[in-house]
Amino acid sequence: MAWFCSGTNNTELIENLWSAGLIKNKRVKKAMLGVDRDHYAPSSPYSDSPQPIGYGATISAPHMHGHACEYLIDFLHPGSRVLDIGSGSGYLTHVIANLITDPSSPPTDADGHVIGIEHIQELVDLARENMGKSEDGRNFLKSGKVQFVCGDGRRGWPEGGPYDAIHVGAAAVELHAPLIEQLKAPGRMFIPVESEEGEDGLSHVGLGGGQYIWVVDKKADGTVVKEKVFGVSYVPLTDAPK
Ligand code: SAH
């Protein structure tokens, strides 16, 4: 499937993902058409596969960025506050910024924001540099609509919350409590988690039970509902390298 969905330019890639049904939401499609992956992926930007960005990190495959936005879409509107954990290249942070901006008016501080948190300073700098390659990106940085910060994403970033949506771009060992605390009610988190249980329901700690995306909803009354949605393969959410 991956070869089929690749393209020779950004528009072709996104149109192919759309035709293949890997992106289904029109707002997500438009937001992804608005960010050239060439600004964020140093090699094969229009291939539907993860690409290395240095420091042991990768920019995720475009169809995964699409899925993440589609699971969060009902929580991404002008005014929403969003946290993108493990922001890496900054690509998804930019797509999310498009989703929380009203294209008919210039961005203002009042309309919410997206914070990309990353624990490798060089990648924080890289994300800012990547975003600086387009006029839209430069405006997002200048207005504060997008901020990239260096820190341990497992603790969230309380200063920017509470969040309508939290995206986690690396596999966690658990549903970290501070992240659930920093969700708004209502709010939603999309998080890959290293499973401790195999499909048979038995514990497989250390045996690679596999990773799954969990969608965690904090309802308006504060109750938390968790759903395991599909199997994935992400780099781990870890301690910062020494
Ligand atoms: N969404 C990014 C994914 C980058 S890969 C993109 O598509 O470009 C995952 C990122 O998570 C890596 O950049 C890695 O450095 C970062 N990361 C891993 N553990 C982290 C932690 N505890 N806190 C913040 N970032 C972390």
Short mmCIF file of N, CA and C in Angstrom, two decimals, residues 78-241:
data_model
loop_
_atom_site.label_atom_id
_atom_site.label_comp_id
_atom_site.label_asym_id
_atom_site.label_seq_id
_atom_site.Cartn_x
_atom_site.Cartn_y
_atom_site.Cartn_z
N PRO A 78 -10.77 26.52 15.72
CA PRO A 78 -10.19 27.80 16.14
C PRO A 78 -10.42 28.00 17.64
N GLY A 79 -9.37 28.31 18.37
CA GLY A 79 -9.48 28.50 19.81
C GLY A 79 -9.00 27.30 20.62
N SER A 80 -8.85 26.13 19.97
CA SER A 80 -8.41 24.94 20.71
C SER A 80 -6.97 25.08 21.18
N ARG A 81 -6.70 24.46 22.31
CA ARG A 81 -5.33 24.34 22.82
C ARG A 81 -4.89 22.91 22.64
N VAL A 82 -3.71 22.75 22.05
CA VAL A 82 -3.24 21.40 21.71
C VAL A 82 -1.80 21.22 22.16
N LEU A 83 -1.49 20.01 22.64
CA LEU A 83 -0.11 19.66 22.99
C LEU A 83 0.32 18.52 22.08
N ASP A 84 1.46 18.71 21.37
CA ASP A 84 2.01 17.68 20.49
C ASP A 84 3.30 17.19 21.13
N ILE A 85 3.24 15.99 21.72
CA ILE A 85 4.38 15.46 22.49
C ILE A 85 5.30 14.62 21.60
N GLY A 86 6.61 14.93 21.64
CA GLY A 86 7.56 14.28 20.74
C GLY A 86 7.42 14.90 19.37
N SER A 87 7.49 16.23 19.34
CA SER A 87 7.14 16.96 18.10
C SER A 87 8.16 16.77 16.99
N GLY A 88 9.38 16.31 17.31
CA GLY A 88 10.35 15.91 16.30
C GLY A 88 10.53 16.94 15.20
N SER A 89 10.22 16.58 13.98
CA SER A 89 10.41 17.46 12.82
C SER A 89 9.56 18.72 12.89
N GLY A 90 8.43 18.67 13.61
CA GLY A 90 7.50 19.80 13.67
C GLY A 90 6.40 19.73 12.63
N TYR A 91 6.43 18.71 11.77
CA TYR A 91 5.44 18.62 10.69
C TYR A 91 4.00 18.57 11.23
N LEU A 92 3.75 17.62 12.14
CA LEU A 92 2.38 17.47 12.62
C LEU A 92 1.93 18.71 13.40
N THR A 93 2.86 19.34 14.10
CA THR A 93 2.55 20.56 14.85
C THR A 93 2.02 21.62 13.87
N HIS A 94 2.64 21.68 12.70
CA HIS A 94 2.21 22.65 11.68
C HIS A 94 0.82 22.28 11.13
N VAL A 95 0.59 20.99 10.87
CA VAL A 95 -0.73 20.57 10.36
C VAL A 95 -1.80 20.91 11.40
N ILE A 96 -1.51 20.64 12.68
CA ILE A 96 -2.47 20.93 13.75
C ILE A 96 -2.72 22.44 13.82
N ALA A 97 -1.66 23.24 13.66
CA ALA A 97 -1.83 24.70 13.68
C ALA A 97 -2.80 25.13 12.57
N ASN A 98 -2.70 24.50 11.40
CA ASN A 98 -3.66 24.81 10.33
C ASN A 98 -5.08 24.47 10.76
N LEU A 99 -5.23 23.36 11.50
CA LEU A 99 -6.57 22.92 11.90
C LEU A 99 -7.20 23.79 12.98
N ILE A 100 -6.37 24.53 13.73
CA ILE A 100 -6.95 25.35 14.81
C ILE A 100 -6.92 26.84 14.44
N THR A 101 -6.76 27.10 13.13
CA THR A 101 -6.70 28.48 12.67
C THR A 101 -7.84 28.72 11.69
N ASP A 102 -8.44 29.87 11.80
CA ASP A 102 -9.46 30.24 10.82
C ASP A 102 -8.73 30.89 9.64
N PRO A 103 -8.72 30.20 8.46
CA PRO A 103 -7.94 30.72 7.34
C PRO A 103 -8.41 32.07 6.85
N SER A 104 -9.65 32.48 7.23
CA SER A 104 -10.17 33.75 6.72
C SER A 104 -9.68 34.95 7.55
N SER A 105 -9.04 34.68 8.70
CA SER A 105 -8.53 35.81 9.48
C SER A 105 -7.11 35.50 9.97
N PRO A 106 -6.27 36.54 10.13
CA PRO A 106 -4.89 36.29 10.56
C PRO A 106 -4.85 35.73 11.98
N PRO A 107 -3.85 34.89 12.31
CA PRO A 107 -3.80 34.30 13.66
C PRO A 107 -3.60 35.35 14.74
N THR A 108 -4.32 35.18 15.84
CA THR A 108 -4.12 36.07 17.00
C THR A 108 -3.84 35.20 18.22
N ASP A 109 -3.29 35.81 19.25
CA ASP A 109 -2.97 35.07 20.48
C ASP A 109 -4.21 34.47 21.13
N ALA A 110 -5.34 35.15 20.92
CA ALA A 110 -6.57 34.76 21.61
C ALA A 110 -7.14 33.44 21.13
N ASP A 111 -6.74 33.04 19.94
CA ASP A 111 -7.41 31.86 19.38
C ASP A 111 -6.81 30.52 19.73
N GLY A 112 -6.25 30.33 20.88
CA GLY A 112 -5.68 29.02 21.19
C GLY A 112 -4.30 28.86 20.58
N HIS A 113 -3.72 27.69 20.81
CA HIS A 113 -2.34 27.48 20.33
C HIS A 113 -2.01 26.00 20.30
N VAL A 114 -0.88 25.71 19.65
CA VAL A 114 -0.36 24.35 19.72
C VAL A 114 1.08 24.42 20.20
N ILE A 115 1.36 23.56 21.20
CA ILE A 115 2.71 23.50 21.76
C ILE A 115 3.33 22.17 21.37
N GLY A 116 4.49 22.24 20.73
CA GLY A 116 5.24 21.03 20.41
C GLY A 116 6.31 20.86 21.47
N ILE A 117 6.26 19.74 22.19
CA ILE A 117 7.29 19.50 23.22
C ILE A 117 8.16 18.33 22.78
N GLU A 118 9.47 18.51 22.94
CA GLU A 118 10.46 17.57 22.45
C GLU A 118 11.61 17.59 23.44
N HIS A 119 12.19 16.39 23.75
CA HIS A 119 13.24 16.41 24.79
C HIS A 119 14.66 16.53 24.24
N ILE A 120 14.82 16.62 22.93
CA ILE A 120 16.16 16.84 22.34
C ILE A 120 16.20 18.26 21.79
N GLN A 121 17.05 19.10 22.43
CA GLN A 121 17.08 20.53 22.06
C GLN A 121 17.34 20.73 20.56
N GLU A 122 18.23 19.90 19.99
CA GLU A 122 18.55 20.05 18.56
C GLU A 122 17.30 19.84 17.70
N LEU A 123 16.40 18.97 18.15
CA LEU A 123 15.17 18.75 17.37
C LEU A 123 14.18 19.90 17.59
N VAL A 124 14.22 20.51 18.77
CA VAL A 124 13.39 21.71 19.00
C VAL A 124 13.84 22.78 18.00
N ASP A 125 15.16 22.95 17.88
CA ASP A 125 15.70 23.96 16.97
C ASP A 125 15.37 23.60 15.52
N LEU A 126 15.47 22.30 15.20
CA LEU A 126 15.18 21.86 13.83
C LEU A 126 13.72 22.14 13.46
N ALA A 127 12.80 21.86 14.41
CA ALA A 127 11.38 22.09 14.13
C ALA A 127 11.13 23.57 13.84
N ARG A 128 11.78 24.45 14.64
CA ARG A 128 11.61 25.89 14.41
C ARG A 128 12.15 26.28 13.05
N GLU A 129 13.32 25.71 12.72
CA GLU A 129 13.94 26.00 11.42
C GLU A 129 13.04 25.51 10.28
N ASN A 130 12.51 24.29 10.42
CA ASN A 130 11.62 23.74 9.38
C ASN A 130 10.40 24.63 9.19
N MET A 131 9.82 25.05 10.31
CA MET A 131 8.61 25.87 10.21
C MET A 131 8.90 27.23 9.61
N GLY A 132 10.14 27.68 9.79
CA GLY A 132 10.55 28.97 9.24
C GLY A 132 10.70 28.98 7.72
N LYS A 133 10.56 27.79 7.10
CA LYS A 133 10.74 27.73 5.64
C LYS A 133 9.52 28.23 4.87
N SER A 134 8.38 28.40 5.54
CA SER A 134 7.19 28.90 4.84
C SER A 134 6.69 30.16 5.54
N GLU A 135 5.98 30.98 4.79
CA GLU A 135 5.46 32.22 5.37
C GLU A 135 4.43 31.91 6.46
N ASP A 136 3.56 30.92 6.17
CA ASP A 136 2.56 30.52 7.18
C ASP A 136 3.25 30.11 8.47
N GLY A 137 4.29 29.29 8.31
CA GLY A 137 5.02 28.79 9.48
C GLY A 137 5.65 29.93 10.26
N ARG A 138 6.26 30.87 9.55
CA ARG A 138 6.89 32.02 10.23
C ARG A 138 5.84 32.82 11.00
N ASN A 139 4.65 32.98 10.40
CA ASN A 139 3.57 33.71 11.10
C ASN A 139 3.10 32.98 12.34
N PHE A 140 3.02 31.65 12.25
CA PHE A 140 2.60 30.86 13.42
C PHE A 140 3.59 31.06 14.57
N LEU A 141 4.88 31.06 14.24
CA LEU A 141 5.90 31.21 15.29
C LEU A 141 5.85 32.63 15.87
N LYS A 142 5.70 33.61 14.98
CA LYS A 142 5.71 35.02 15.41
C LYS A 142 4.52 35.34 16.30
N SER A 143 3.34 34.79 15.95
CA SER A 143 2.13 35.11 16.71
C SER A 143 2.03 34.30 18.01
N GLY A 144 2.90 33.29 18.17
CA GLY A 144 2.80 32.43 19.35
C GLY A 144 1.75 31.36 19.21
N LYS A 145 1.13 31.29 18.04
CA LYS A 145 0.14 30.23 17.77
C LYS A 145 0.81 28.86 17.86
N VAL A 146 2.09 28.80 17.45
CA VAL A 146 2.90 27.58 17.62
C VAL A 146 4.11 27.92 18.48
N GLN A 147 4.32 27.08 19.50
CA GLN A 147 5.54 27.21 20.31
C GLN A 147 6.20 25.85 20.39
N PHE A 148 7.51 25.82 20.24
CA PHE A 148 8.26 24.57 20.45
C PHE A 148 9.06 24.71 21.74
N VAL A 149 8.90 23.75 22.64
CA VAL A 149 9.60 23.82 23.92
C VAL A 149 10.36 22.52 24.15
N CYS A 150 11.42 22.62 24.98
CA CYS A 150 12.24 21.45 25.28
C CYS A 150 11.85 20.94 26.66
N GLY A 151 11.49 19.67 26.76
CA GLY A 151 11.14 19.11 28.06
C GLY A 151 10.71 17.66 27.94
N ASP A 152 10.43 17.06 29.09
CA ASP A 152 9.99 15.67 29.12
C ASP A 152 8.47 15.63 28.92
N GLY A 153 8.07 15.17 27.76
CA GLY A 153 6.66 15.16 27.40
C GLY A 153 5.80 14.29 28.30
N ARG A 154 6.42 13.36 29.04
CA ARG A 154 5.62 12.49 29.93
C ARG A 154 4.98 13.29 31.06
N ARG A 155 5.54 14.50 31.30
CA ARG A 155 4.95 15.36 32.34
C ARG A 155 4.00 16.37 31.74
N GLY A 156 3.85 16.35 30.42
CA GLY A 156 2.99 17.34 29.76
C GLY A 156 3.64 18.71 29.80
N TRP A 157 2.82 19.75 29.68
CA TRP A 157 3.31 21.14 29.73
C TRP A 157 2.15 21.96 30.29
N PRO A 158 2.03 21.95 31.65
CA PRO A 158 0.85 22.55 32.29
C PRO A 158 0.64 24.02 31.93
N GLU A 159 1.75 24.75 31.69
CA GLU A 159 1.64 26.18 31.36
C GLU A 159 0.73 26.47 30.18
N GLY A 160 0.64 25.53 29.24
CA GLY A 160 -0.13 25.79 28.01
C GLY A 160 -1.52 25.19 28.04
N GLY A 161 -1.87 24.50 29.13
CA GLY A 161 -3.13 23.78 29.17
C GLY A 161 -4.22 24.57 29.86
N PRO A 162 -5.35 23.93 30.19
CA PRO A 162 -5.67 22.55 29.83
C PRO A 162 -5.94 22.41 28.33
N TYR A 163 -5.72 21.21 27.82
CA TYR A 163 -5.73 20.99 26.38
C TYR A 163 -7.02 20.32 25.89
N ASP A 164 -7.49 20.83 24.75
CA ASP A 164 -8.61 20.18 24.07
C ASP A 164 -8.14 18.84 23.48
N ALA A 165 -6.88 18.83 23.03
CA ALA A 165 -6.35 17.62 22.40
C ALA A 165 -4.87 17.47 22.74
N ILE A 166 -4.47 16.22 23.01
CA ILE A 166 -3.05 15.91 23.21
C ILE A 166 -2.70 14.80 22.23
N HIS A 167 -1.63 15.04 21.45
CA HIS A 167 -1.13 14.01 20.54
C HIS A 167 0.22 13.54 21.08
N VAL A 168 0.41 12.24 21.17
CA VAL A 168 1.70 11.71 21.60
C VAL A 168 2.32 10.97 20.42
N GLY A 169 3.54 11.38 20.05
CA GLY A 169 4.19 10.86 18.84
C GLY A 169 5.26 9.82 19.12
N ALA A 170 5.30 9.27 20.34
CA ALA A 170 6.26 8.22 20.68
C ALA A 170 5.55 7.28 21.67
N ALA A 171 6.00 6.00 21.68
CA ALA A 171 5.25 4.99 22.46
C ALA A 171 5.54 5.08 23.95
N ALA A 172 4.48 5.29 24.73
CA ALA A 172 4.58 5.40 26.18
C ALA A 172 4.50 4.02 26.82
N VAL A 173 5.00 3.90 28.06
CA VAL A 173 4.83 2.62 28.75
C VAL A 173 3.51 2.58 29.51
N GLU A 174 2.91 3.75 29.68
CA GLU A 174 1.62 3.81 30.38
C GLU A 174 0.88 5.07 29.96
N LEU A 175 -0.36 5.19 30.40
CA LEU A 175 -1.13 6.41 30.13
C LEU A 175 -0.78 7.41 31.24
N HIS A 176 0.30 8.15 31.02
CA HIS A 176 0.85 9.02 32.07
C HIS A 176 -0.22 9.94 32.68
N ALA A 177 -0.34 9.86 34.02
CA ALA A 177 -1.40 10.60 34.73
C ALA A 177 -1.36 12.12 34.48
N PRO A 178 -0.16 12.76 34.45
CA PRO A 178 -0.17 14.21 34.22
C PRO A 178 -0.82 14.60 32.89
N LEU A 179 -0.74 13.71 31.91
CA LEU A 179 -1.33 14.03 30.61
C LEU A 179 -2.85 14.02 30.70
N ILE A 180 -3.37 13.03 31.40
CA ILE A 180 -4.84 12.96 31.57
C ILE A 180 -5.31 14.17 32.39
N GLU A 181 -4.52 14.53 33.42
CA GLU A 181 -4.87 15.71 34.23
C GLU A 181 -4.93 16.97 33.38
N GLN A 182 -4.01 17.09 32.41
CA GLN A 182 -3.93 18.33 31.62
C GLN A 182 -4.94 18.37 30.47
N LEU A 183 -5.75 17.31 30.32
CA LEU A 183 -6.82 17.34 29.31
C LEU A 183 -7.97 18.17 29.84
N LYS A 184 -8.59 18.94 28.94
CA LYS A 184 -9.81 19.67 29.27
C LYS A 184 -10.96 18.66 29.40
N ALA A 185 -12.05 19.03 30.02
CA ALA A 185 -13.24 18.19 30.03
C ALA A 185 -14.33 18.95 29.26
N PRO A 186 -14.67 18.61 28.02
CA PRO A 186 -14.19 17.44 27.31
C PRO A 186 -12.86 17.69 26.60
N GLY A 187 -12.11 16.60 26.43
CA GLY A 187 -10.85 16.64 25.70
C GLY A 187 -10.45 15.23 25.30
N ARG A 188 -9.52 15.13 24.38
CA ARG A 188 -9.14 13.79 23.88
C ARG A 188 -7.63 13.68 23.68
N MET A 189 -7.10 12.51 24.04
CA MET A 189 -5.67 12.22 23.81
C MET A 189 -5.53 11.02 22.88
N PHE A 190 -4.57 11.14 21.95
CA PHE A 190 -4.20 10.06 21.01
C PHE A 190 -2.80 9.64 21.42
N ILE A 191 -2.62 8.39 21.89
CA ILE A 191 -1.33 8.00 22.46
C ILE A 191 -0.98 6.54 22.13
N PRO A 192 0.20 6.31 21.54
CA PRO A 192 0.65 4.93 21.37
C PRO A 192 1.19 4.40 22.70
N VAL A 193 0.80 3.20 23.08
CA VAL A 193 1.24 2.63 24.35
C VAL A 193 1.82 1.24 24.10
N GLU A 194 2.97 1.02 24.72
CA GLU A 194 3.63 -0.29 24.66
C GLU A 194 2.77 -1.24 25.48
N SER A 195 2.20 -2.25 24.82
CA SER A 195 1.26 -3.12 25.51
C SER A 195 1.97 -4.13 26.40
N GLU A 196 1.39 -4.37 27.55
CA GLU A 196 1.94 -5.41 28.42
C GLU A 196 1.14 -6.69 28.27
N GLU A 197 0.15 -6.66 27.45
CA GLU A 197 -0.67 -7.86 27.26
C GLU A 197 -0.70 -8.24 25.81
N GLY A 198 -0.63 -9.51 25.53
CA GLY A 198 -0.76 -9.98 24.16
C GLY A 198 -2.22 -10.04 23.78
N GLU A 199 -2.47 -10.42 22.54
CA GLU A 199 -3.86 -10.52 22.06
C GLU A 199 -4.64 -11.55 22.88
N ASP A 200 -3.91 -12.52 23.49
CA ASP A 200 -4.57 -13.56 24.27
C ASP A 200 -4.94 -13.09 25.67
N GLY A 201 -4.62 -11.80 25.99
CA GLY A 201 -5.00 -11.27 27.30
C GLY A 201 -4.00 -11.65 28.39
N LEU A 202 -2.98 -12.46 28.06
CA LEU A 202 -1.98 -12.83 29.07
C LEU A 202 -0.88 -11.78 29.09
N SER A 203 -0.19 -11.66 30.23
CA SER A 203 0.86 -10.66 30.32
C SER A 203 2.08 -11.12 29.52
N HIS A 204 2.66 -10.22 28.74
CA HIS A 204 3.84 -10.52 27.94
C HIS A 204 4.90 -9.47 28.20
N VAL A 205 5.05 -9.04 29.46
CA VAL A 205 5.99 -7.98 29.78
C VAL A 205 7.36 -8.37 29.24
N GLY A 206 7.97 -7.47 28.49
CA GLY A 206 9.31 -7.73 27.95
C GLY A 206 9.31 -8.66 26.76
N LEU A 207 8.16 -9.17 26.36
CA LEU A 207 8.12 -10.11 25.23
C LEU A 207 7.52 -9.44 23.99
N GLY A 208 7.42 -8.13 24.05
CA GLY A 208 6.93 -7.43 22.87
C GLY A 208 5.47 -7.71 22.59
N GLY A 209 4.61 -7.44 23.57
CA GLY A 209 3.16 -7.60 23.37
C GLY A 209 2.68 -6.74 22.21
N GLY A 210 3.45 -5.74 21.83
CA GLY A 210 3.09 -4.87 20.71
C GLY A 210 2.63 -3.52 21.20
N GLN A 211 2.58 -2.58 20.28
CA GLN A 211 2.12 -1.23 20.61
C GLN A 211 0.74 -1.01 20.02
N TYR A 212 -0.06 -0.27 20.76
CA TYR A 212 -1.40 0.07 20.27
C TYR A 212 -1.68 1.54 20.49
N ILE A 213 -2.44 2.11 19.58
CA ILE A 213 -2.95 3.46 19.82
C ILE A 213 -4.12 3.36 20.78
N TRP A 214 -4.09 4.23 21.79
CA TRP A 214 -5.23 4.37 22.70
C TRP A 214 -5.83 5.76 22.48
N VAL A 215 -7.13 5.81 22.46
CA VAL A 215 -7.83 7.09 22.42
C VAL A 215 -8.44 7.26 23.81
N VAL A 216 -8.02 8.33 24.49
CA VAL A 216 -8.46 8.56 25.87
C VAL A 216 -9.34 9.81 25.87
N ASP A 217 -10.59 9.63 26.24
CA ASP A 217 -11.53 10.75 26.28
C ASP A 217 -11.80 11.17 27.71
N LYS A 218 -11.65 12.47 27.97
CA LYS A 218 -12.14 12.99 29.24
C LYS A 218 -13.49 13.63 28.91
N LYS A 219 -14.55 13.07 29.47
CA LYS A 219 -15.90 13.55 29.17
C LYS A 219 -16.17 14.86 29.90
N ALA A 220 -17.26 15.54 29.51
CA ALA A 220 -17.60 16.84 30.11
C ALA A 220 -17.73 16.74 31.63
N ASP A 221 -18.17 15.57 32.15
CA ASP A 221 -18.32 15.43 33.61
C ASP A 221 -17.03 14.96 34.28
N GLY A 222 -15.95 14.87 33.50
CA GLY A 222 -14.65 14.51 34.08
C GLY A 222 -14.33 13.02 34.05
N THR A 223 -15.30 12.18 33.68
CA THR A 223 -14.99 10.74 33.63
C THR A 223 -14.06 10.45 32.45
N VAL A 224 -13.19 9.46 32.63
CA VAL A 224 -12.19 9.14 31.62
C VAL A 224 -12.51 7.79 30.99
N VAL A 225 -12.59 7.78 29.65
CA VAL A 225 -12.92 6.55 28.92
C VAL A 225 -11.76 6.25 27.98
N LYS A 226 -11.25 5.00 28.03
CA LYS A 226 -10.09 4.64 27.22
C LYS A 226 -10.47 3.57 26.21
N GLU A 227 -9.98 3.75 24.98
CA GLU A 227 -10.26 2.73 23.95
C GLU A 227 -8.98 2.43 23.18
N LYS A 228 -8.70 1.11 23.03
CA LYS A 228 -7.52 0.66 22.28
C LYS A 228 -7.96 0.52 20.84
N VAL A 229 -7.34 1.25 19.89
CA VAL A 229 -7.92 1.28 18.55
C VAL A 229 -7.18 0.50 17.45
N PHE A 230 -5.86 0.57 17.37
CA PHE A 230 -5.15 -0.25 16.37
C PHE A 230 -3.67 -0.41 16.71
N GLY A 231 -3.04 -1.43 16.14
CA GLY A 231 -1.63 -1.73 16.41
C GLY A 231 -0.71 -0.81 15.60
N VAL A 232 0.42 -0.41 16.19
CA VAL A 232 1.35 0.53 15.53
C VAL A 232 2.80 0.21 15.89
N SER A 233 3.73 0.99 15.33
CA SER A 233 5.14 0.83 15.65
C SER A 233 5.78 2.22 15.72
N TYR A 234 5.95 2.73 16.94
CA TYR A 234 6.54 4.05 17.17
C TYR A 234 7.86 3.91 17.92
N VAL A 235 8.73 4.91 17.82
CA VAL A 235 9.93 4.93 18.67
C VAL A 235 9.44 5.21 20.11
N PRO A 236 10.19 4.73 21.12
CA PRO A 236 9.69 4.87 22.50
C PRO A 236 9.79 6.29 23.07
N LEU A 237 8.87 6.58 23.99
CA LEU A 237 8.89 7.82 24.79
C LEU A 237 9.81 7.50 25.97
N THR A 238 10.99 8.14 26.01
CA THR A 238 12.04 7.73 26.94
C THR A 238 12.56 8.90 27.75
N ASP A 239 13.64 8.58 28.54
CA ASP A 239 14.44 9.63 29.16
C ASP A 239 15.24 10.29 28.05
N ALA A 240 15.60 11.55 28.23
CA ALA A 240 16.41 12.25 27.22
C ALA A 240 17.79 11.59 27.14
N PRO A 241 18.38 11.46 25.93
CA PRO A 241 19.72 10.91 25.84
C PRO A 241 20.71 11.80 26.59
#
